[in-house]
């Protein structure tokens, strides 16, 4: 299957190279490492985007869209203007909302 340009590769931003999800370690007995969260995922109130998503028990697509919206205008990307990155994050959020609508419509 070919991935769209809006496919999110969670391992890309993971400091352990993809060996964990949400601060989980490879071995259950291993102590949890302190993985620093980028500032663009932390709001002025100190809440992390993942905490908001978890607190509302959002689906993958709605949670991912929310993450893009929470960080838009904050994340910098080399070779892109701040405005272009802001627009890209909103477009990515919209795509994930479309994916969720398709999923819901396809449910039987």
Tab-separated table of N, CA and C in Angstrom:
chain	number	residue	atom	x	y	z
A	1	UNK	N	0.839	-1.178	0.000
A	1	UNK	CA	0.000	0.000	0.000
A	1	UNK	C	0.888	1.247	0.000
A	2	UNK	N	0.599	2.188	-0.858
A	2	UNK	CA	1.334	3.439	-0.918
A	2	UNK	C	0.788	4.386	0.140
A	3	UNK	N	1.681	4.997	0.895
A	3	UNK	CA	1.270	5.919	1.955
A	3	UNK	C	1.113	7.310	1.379
A	4	UNK	N	0.094	8.027	1.851
A	4	UNK	CA	-0.094	9.395	1.392
A	4	UNK	C	0.986	10.276	1.997
A	5	UNK	N	1.133	11.482	1.478
A	5	UNK	CA	2.142	12.401	2.020
A	5	UNK	C	1.772	12.859	3.415
A	6	UNK	N	0.550	12.575	3.850
A	6	UNK	CA	0.102	12.984	5.172
A	6	UNK	C	0.155	11.846	6.185
A	7	UNK	N	0.707	10.696	5.770
A	7	UNK	CA	0.858	9.572	6.681
A	7	UNK	C	1.804	9.987	7.802
A	8	UNK	N	1.434	9.687	9.038
A	8	UNK	CA	2.271	10.062	10.176
A	8	UNK	C	3.127	8.879	10.598
A	9	UNK	N	4.414	9.039	10.544
A	9	UNK	CA	5.344	8.018	10.984
A	9	UNK	C	5.756	8.367	12.405
A	10	UNK	N	5.142	7.704	13.396
A	10	UNK	CA	5.394	8.051	14.790
A	10	UNK	C	6.863	7.885	15.171
A	11	UNK	N	7.564	6.971	14.535
A	11	UNK	CA	8.961	6.731	14.890
A	11	UNK	C	9.863	7.895	14.493
A	12	UNK	N	9.393	8.733	13.561
A	12	UNK	CA	10.211	9.852	13.087
A	12	UNK	C	10.562	10.805	14.222
A	13	UNK	N	9.637	11.025	15.153
A	13	UNK	CA	9.868	11.962	16.249
A	13	UNK	C	10.200	11.265	17.561
A	14	UNK	N	10.411	9.976	17.509
A	14	UNK	CA	10.682	9.209	18.719
A	14	UNK	C	12.182	9.146	18.955
A	15	UNK	N	12.611	9.536	20.128
A	15	UNK	CA	14.042	9.596	20.409
A	15	UNK	C	14.685	8.219	20.548
A	16	UNK	N	13.876	7.182	20.685
A	16	UNK	CA	14.451	5.844	20.836
A	16	UNK	C	14.495	5.104	19.502
A	17	UNK	N	14.170	5.793	18.424
A	17	UNK	CA	14.236	5.172	17.114
A	17	UNK	C	13.055	4.278	16.788
A	18	UNK	N	11.965	4.420	17.517
A	18	UNK	CA	10.762	3.656	17.216
A	18	UNK	C	10.598	2.405	18.054
A	19	UNK	N	11.449	2.193	19.039
A	19	UNK	CA	11.341	0.996	19.871
A	19	UNK	C	10.248	1.126	20.930
A	20	UNK	N	9.645	2.299	21.043
A	20	UNK	CA	8.625	2.474	22.068
A	20	UNK	C	7.438	3.258	21.512
A	21	UNK	N	6.364	3.229	22.226
A	21	UNK	CA	5.189	4.051	21.954
A	21	UNK	C	4.798	4.696	23.269
A	22	UNK	N	4.556	5.995	23.243
A	22	UNK	CA	4.082	6.714	24.439
A	22	UNK	C	4.900	6.415	25.683
A	23	UNK	N	6.214	6.540	25.542
A	23	UNK	CA	7.152	6.375	26.659
A	23	UNK	C	7.243	4.960	27.201
A	24	UNK	N	6.698	3.986	26.481
A	24	UNK	CA	6.842	2.585	26.908
A	24	UNK	C	8.215	2.108	26.471
A	25	UNK	N	8.805	1.220	27.228
A	25	UNK	CA	10.117	0.697	26.878
A	25	UNK	C	9.984	-0.707	26.323
A	26	UNK	N	11.057	-1.211	25.737
A	26	UNK	CA	11.032	-2.541	25.135
A	26	UNK	C	10.762	-3.616	26.167
A	27	UNK	N	11.296	-3.466	27.336
A	27	UNK	CA	11.107	-4.464	28.380
A	27	UNK	C	10.261	-3.865	29.488
A	28	UNK	N	9.292	-4.617	29.988
A	28	UNK	CA	8.375	-4.126	31.019
A	28	UNK	C	9.105	-3.762	32.302
A	29	UNK	N	10.188	-4.451	32.616
A	29	UNK	CA	10.904	-4.203	33.865
A	29	UNK	C	11.894	-3.051	33.770
A	30	UNK	N	12.166	-2.603	32.561
A	30	UNK	CA	13.138	-1.527	32.371
A	30	UNK	C	12.533	-0.202	32.833
A	31	UNK	N	13.330	0.621	33.471
A	31	UNK	CA	12.853	1.917	33.952
A	31	UNK	C	12.505	2.823	32.777
A	32	UNK	N	11.414	3.575	32.916
A	32	UNK	CA	10.965	4.463	31.846
A	32	UNK	C	11.965	5.604	31.696
A	33	UNK	N	12.375	5.836	30.458
A	33	UNK	CA	13.317	6.905	30.164
A	33	UNK	C	12.566	8.232	30.092
A	34	UNK	N	13.228	9.315	30.451
A	34	UNK	CA	12.633	10.639	30.326
A	34	UNK	C	12.827	11.111	28.893
A	35	UNK	N	11.760	11.050	28.122
A	35	UNK	CA	11.811	11.479	26.735
A	35	UNK	C	11.305	12.921	26.691
A	36	UNK	N	12.145	13.818	26.249
A	36	UNK	CA	11.724	15.216	26.228
A	36	UNK	C	10.701	15.430	25.119
A	37	UNK	N	9.654	16.143	25.461
A	37	UNK	CA	8.578	16.452	24.532
A	37	UNK	C	8.882	17.814	23.910
A	38	UNK	N	8.832	17.915	22.579
A	38	UNK	CA	9.090	19.213	21.946
A	38	UNK	C	8.118	20.285	22.456
A	39	UNK	N	8.593	21.501	22.582
A	39	UNK	CA	7.790	22.584	23.144
A	39	UNK	C	6.525	22.866	22.339
A	40	UNK	N	6.535	22.561	21.033
A	40	UNK	CA	5.345	22.831	20.229
A	40	UNK	C	4.212	21.856	20.537
A	41	UNK	N	4.452	20.835	21.362
A	41	UNK	CA	3.395	19.925	21.802
A	41	UNK	C	2.937	20.218	23.224
A	42	UNK	N	3.415	21.318	23.805
A	42	UNK	CA	3.042	21.686	25.175
A	42	UNK	C	2.387	23.057	25.145
A	43	UNK	N	1.182	23.139	25.702
A	43	UNK	CA	0.438	24.396	25.708
A	43	UNK	C	0.914	25.346	26.787
A	44	UNK	N	0.397	26.555	26.748
A	44	UNK	CA	0.751	27.561	27.749
A	44	UNK	C	0.357	27.136	29.164
A	45	UNK	N	-0.623	26.234	29.266
A	45	UNK	CA	-1.078	25.748	30.561
A	45	UNK	C	-0.265	24.543	31.048
A	46	UNK	N	0.702	24.090	30.251
A	46	UNK	CA	1.544	22.970	30.640
A	46	UNK	C	1.036	21.615	30.175
A	47	UNK	N	-0.157	21.556	29.624
A	47	UNK	CA	-0.691	20.288	29.130
A	47	UNK	C	0.019	19.886	27.846
A	48	UNK	N	0.312	18.608	27.734
A	48	UNK	CA	0.888	18.080	26.506
A	48	UNK	C	-0.243	17.646	25.589
A	49	UNK	N	-0.028	17.760	24.277
A	49	UNK	CA	-1.044	17.380	23.301
A	49	UNK	C	-1.512	15.947	23.544
A	50	UNK	N	-0.596	15.046	23.843
A	50	UNK	CA	-0.975	13.642	24.061
A	50	UNK	C	-1.869	13.470	25.276
A	51	UNK	N	-1.708	14.323	26.285
A	51	UNK	CA	-2.563	14.259	27.471
A	51	UNK	C	-3.983	14.701	27.135
A	52	UNK	N	-4.085	15.729	26.307
A	52	UNK	CA	-5.406	16.202	25.882
A	52	UNK	C	-6.117	15.109	25.093
A	53	UNK	N	-5.408	14.516	24.159
A	53	UNK	CA	-5.992	13.466	23.317
A	53	UNK	C	-6.398	12.271	24.161
A	54	UNK	N	-5.546	11.865	25.064
A	54	UNK	CA	-5.849	10.739	25.943
A	54	UNK	C	-7.028	11.058	26.855
A	55	UNK	N	-7.075	12.286	27.374
A	55	UNK	CA	-8.145	12.692	28.279
A	55	UNK	C	-9.517	12.675	27.631
A	56	UNK	N	-9.550	12.892	26.345
A	56	UNK	CA	-10.818	12.885	25.621
A	56	UNK	C	-11.064	11.551	24.910
A	57	UNK	N	-10.120	10.608	25.035
A	57	UNK	CA	-10.255	9.280	24.429
A	57	UNK	C	-10.599	9.370	22.947
A	58	UNK	N	-9.817	10.172	22.219
A	58	UNK	CA	-10.072	10.401	20.802
A	58	UNK	C	-9.566	9.236	19.953
A	59	UNK	N	-10.205	9.022	18.812
A	59	UNK	CA	-9.752	8.017	17.864
A	59	UNK	C	-8.408	8.456	17.291
A	60	UNK	N	-7.746	7.542	16.597
A	60	UNK	CA	-6.443	7.862	16.022
A	60	UNK	C	-6.510	9.081	15.110
A	61	UNK	N	-7.433	9.074	14.158
A	61	UNK	CA	-7.497	10.172	13.186
A	61	UNK	C	-7.900	11.495	13.833
A	62	UNK	N	-8.864	11.480	14.722
A	62	UNK	CA	-9.282	12.720	15.384
A	62	UNK	C	-8.168	13.211	16.316
A	63	UNK	N	-7.504	12.282	16.994
A	63	UNK	CA	-6.390	12.652	17.862
A	63	UNK	C	-5.228	13.244	17.085
A	64	UNK	N	-4.916	12.647	15.941
A	64	UNK	CA	-3.827	13.157	15.110
A	64	UNK	C	-4.176	14.534	14.559
A	65	UNK	N	-5.429	14.706	14.113
A	65	UNK	CA	-5.876	16.021	13.628
A	65	UNK	C	-5.755	17.056	14.737
A	66	UNK	N	-6.150	16.679	15.936
A	66	UNK	CA	-6.071	17.599	17.083
A	66	UNK	C	-4.623	17.974	17.361
A	67	UNK	N	-3.730	17.009	17.294
A	67	UNK	CA	-2.303	17.277	17.513
A	67	UNK	C	-1.772	18.277	16.496
A	68	UNK	N	-2.126	18.075	15.217
A	68	UNK	CA	-1.683	19.022	14.190
A	68	UNK	C	-2.228	20.421	14.464
A	69	UNK	N	-3.478	20.506	14.895
A	69	UNK	CA	-4.060	21.820	15.169
A	69	UNK	C	-3.432	22.477	16.398
A	70	UNK	N	-3.129	21.677	17.405
A	70	UNK	CA	-2.520	22.236	18.608
A	70	UNK	C	-1.109	22.761	18.352
A	71	UNK	N	-0.402	22.147	17.419
A	71	UNK	CA	0.975	22.580	17.164
A	71	UNK	C	1.090	23.585	16.025
A	72	UNK	N	0.030	23.776	15.231
A	72	UNK	CA	0.163	24.647	14.057
A	72	UNK	C	0.556	26.055	14.489
A	73	UNK	N	1.466	26.606	13.746
A	73	UNK	CA	1.989	27.924	14.062
A	73	UNK	C	3.130	27.909	15.058
A	74	UNK	N	3.445	26.722	15.583
A	74	UNK	CA	4.509	26.617	16.584
A	74	UNK	C	5.726	25.850	16.078
A	75	UNK	N	5.487	24.833	15.260
A	75	UNK	CA	6.591	23.994	14.795
A	75	UNK	C	7.284	24.652	13.608
A	76	UNK	N	8.585	24.609	13.629
A	76	UNK	CA	9.410	25.135	12.537
A	76	UNK	C	9.903	23.969	11.698
A	77	UNK	N	10.042	24.195	10.410
A	77	UNK	CA	10.601	23.157	9.543
A	77	UNK	C	11.546	23.815	8.555
A	78	UNK	N	12.728	23.251	8.465
A	78	UNK	CA	13.743	23.804	7.580
A	78	UNK	C	13.233	23.817	6.145
A	79	UNK	N	13.452	24.931	5.467
A	79	UNK	CA	13.030	25.067	4.076
A	79	UNK	C	11.597	25.521	3.901
A	80	UNK	N	10.896	25.769	5.009
A	80	UNK	CA	9.506	26.229	4.931
A	80	UNK	C	9.365	27.522	5.726
A	81	UNK	N	8.546	28.423	5.224
A	81	UNK	CA	8.237	29.611	6.009
A	81	UNK	C	7.296	29.199	7.136
A	82	UNK	N	7.230	30.026	8.169
A	82	UNK	CA	6.312	29.743	9.281
A	82	UNK	C	4.873	29.648	8.776
A	83	UNK	N	4.507	30.531	7.855
A	83	UNK	CA	3.146	30.524	7.309
A	83	UNK	C	2.877	29.230	6.535
A	84	UNK	N	3.828	28.801	5.710
A	84	UNK	CA	3.651	27.569	4.938
A	84	UNK	C	3.526	26.353	5.855
A	85	UNK	N	4.316	26.307	6.929
A	85	UNK	CA	4.242	25.200	7.881
A	85	UNK	C	2.899	25.219	8.592
A	86	UNK	N	2.438	26.398	8.955
A	86	UNK	CA	1.139	26.558	9.614
A	86	UNK	C	0.033	26.013	8.701
A	87	UNK	N	0.073	26.400	7.443
A	87	UNK	CA	-0.910	25.928	6.461
A	87	UNK	C	-0.813	24.408	6.306
A	88	UNK	N	0.404	23.890	6.211
A	88	UNK	CA	0.582	22.445	6.047
A	88	UNK	C	-0.021	21.666	7.221
A	89	UNK	N	0.200	22.149	8.439
A	89	UNK	CA	-0.357	21.458	9.608
A	89	UNK	C	-1.885	21.464	9.582
A	90	UNK	N	-2.486	22.571	9.171
A	90	UNK	CA	-3.951	22.623	9.065
A	90	UNK	C	-4.433	21.661	7.986
A	91	UNK	N	-3.735	21.606	6.865
A	91	UNK	CA	-4.113	20.669	5.796
A	91	UNK	C	-3.989	19.222	6.261
A	92	UNK	N	-2.949	18.910	7.018
A	92	UNK	CA	-2.784	17.556	7.543
A	92	UNK	C	-3.930	17.218	8.492
A	93	UNK	N	-4.312	18.168	9.339
A	93	UNK	CA	-5.434	17.945	10.254
A	93	UNK	C	-6.713	17.675	9.465
A	94	UNK	N	-6.948	18.461	8.440
A	94	UNK	CA	-8.146	18.276	7.615
A	94	UNK	C	-8.145	16.907	6.946
A	95	UNK	N	-6.989	16.461	6.483
A	95	UNK	CA	-6.906	15.133	5.870
A	95	UNK	C	-7.257	14.038	6.860
A	96	UNK	N	-6.765	14.142	8.083
A	96	UNK	CA	-7.087	13.121	9.080
A	96	UNK	C	-8.570	13.152	9.442
A	97	UNK	N	-9.175	14.310	9.426
A	97	UNK	CA	-10.622	14.376	9.663
A	97	UNK	C	-11.378	13.733	8.505
A	98	UNK	N	-10.879	13.914	7.283
A	98	UNK	CA	-11.485	13.231	6.128
A	98	UNK	C	-11.337	11.717	6.257
A	99	UNK	N	-10.159	11.265	6.701
A	99	UNK	CA	-9.941	9.836	6.897
A	99	UNK	C	-10.939	9.289	7.917
A	100	UNK	N	-11.177	10.040	8.975
A	100	UNK	CA	-12.121	9.607	10.013
A	100	UNK	C	-13.538	9.552	9.462
A	101	UNK	N	-13.919	10.543	8.670
A	101	UNK	CA	-15.251	10.521	8.051
A	101	UNK	C	-15.407	9.304	7.145
A	102	UNK	N	-14.389	8.995	6.354
A	102	UNK	CA	-14.432	7.819	5.487
A	102	UNK	C	-14.577	6.547	6.318
A	103	UNK	N	-13.819	6.462	7.411
A	103	UNK	CA	-13.887	5.289	8.279
A	103	UNK	C	-15.277	5.131	8.854
A	104	UNK	N	-15.849	6.225	9.325
A	104	UNK	CA	-17.185	6.159	9.926
A	104	UNK	C	-18.246	5.795	8.881
A	105	UNK	N	-18.109	6.336	7.694
A	105	UNK	CA	-19.081	6.031	6.639
A	105	UNK	C	-18.971	4.590	6.167
A	106	UNK	N	-17.774	4.024	6.240
A	106	UNK	CA	-17.557	2.645	5.786
A	106	UNK	C	-17.945	1.603	6.830
A	107	UNK	N	-18.157	2.042	8.083
A	107	UNK	CA	-18.565	1.089	9.126
A	107	UNK	C	-19.935	0.507	8.784
A	108	UNK	N	-20.101	-0.732	9.141
A	108	UNK	CA	-21.385	-1.378	8.833
A	108	UNK	C	-22.222	-1.507	10.060
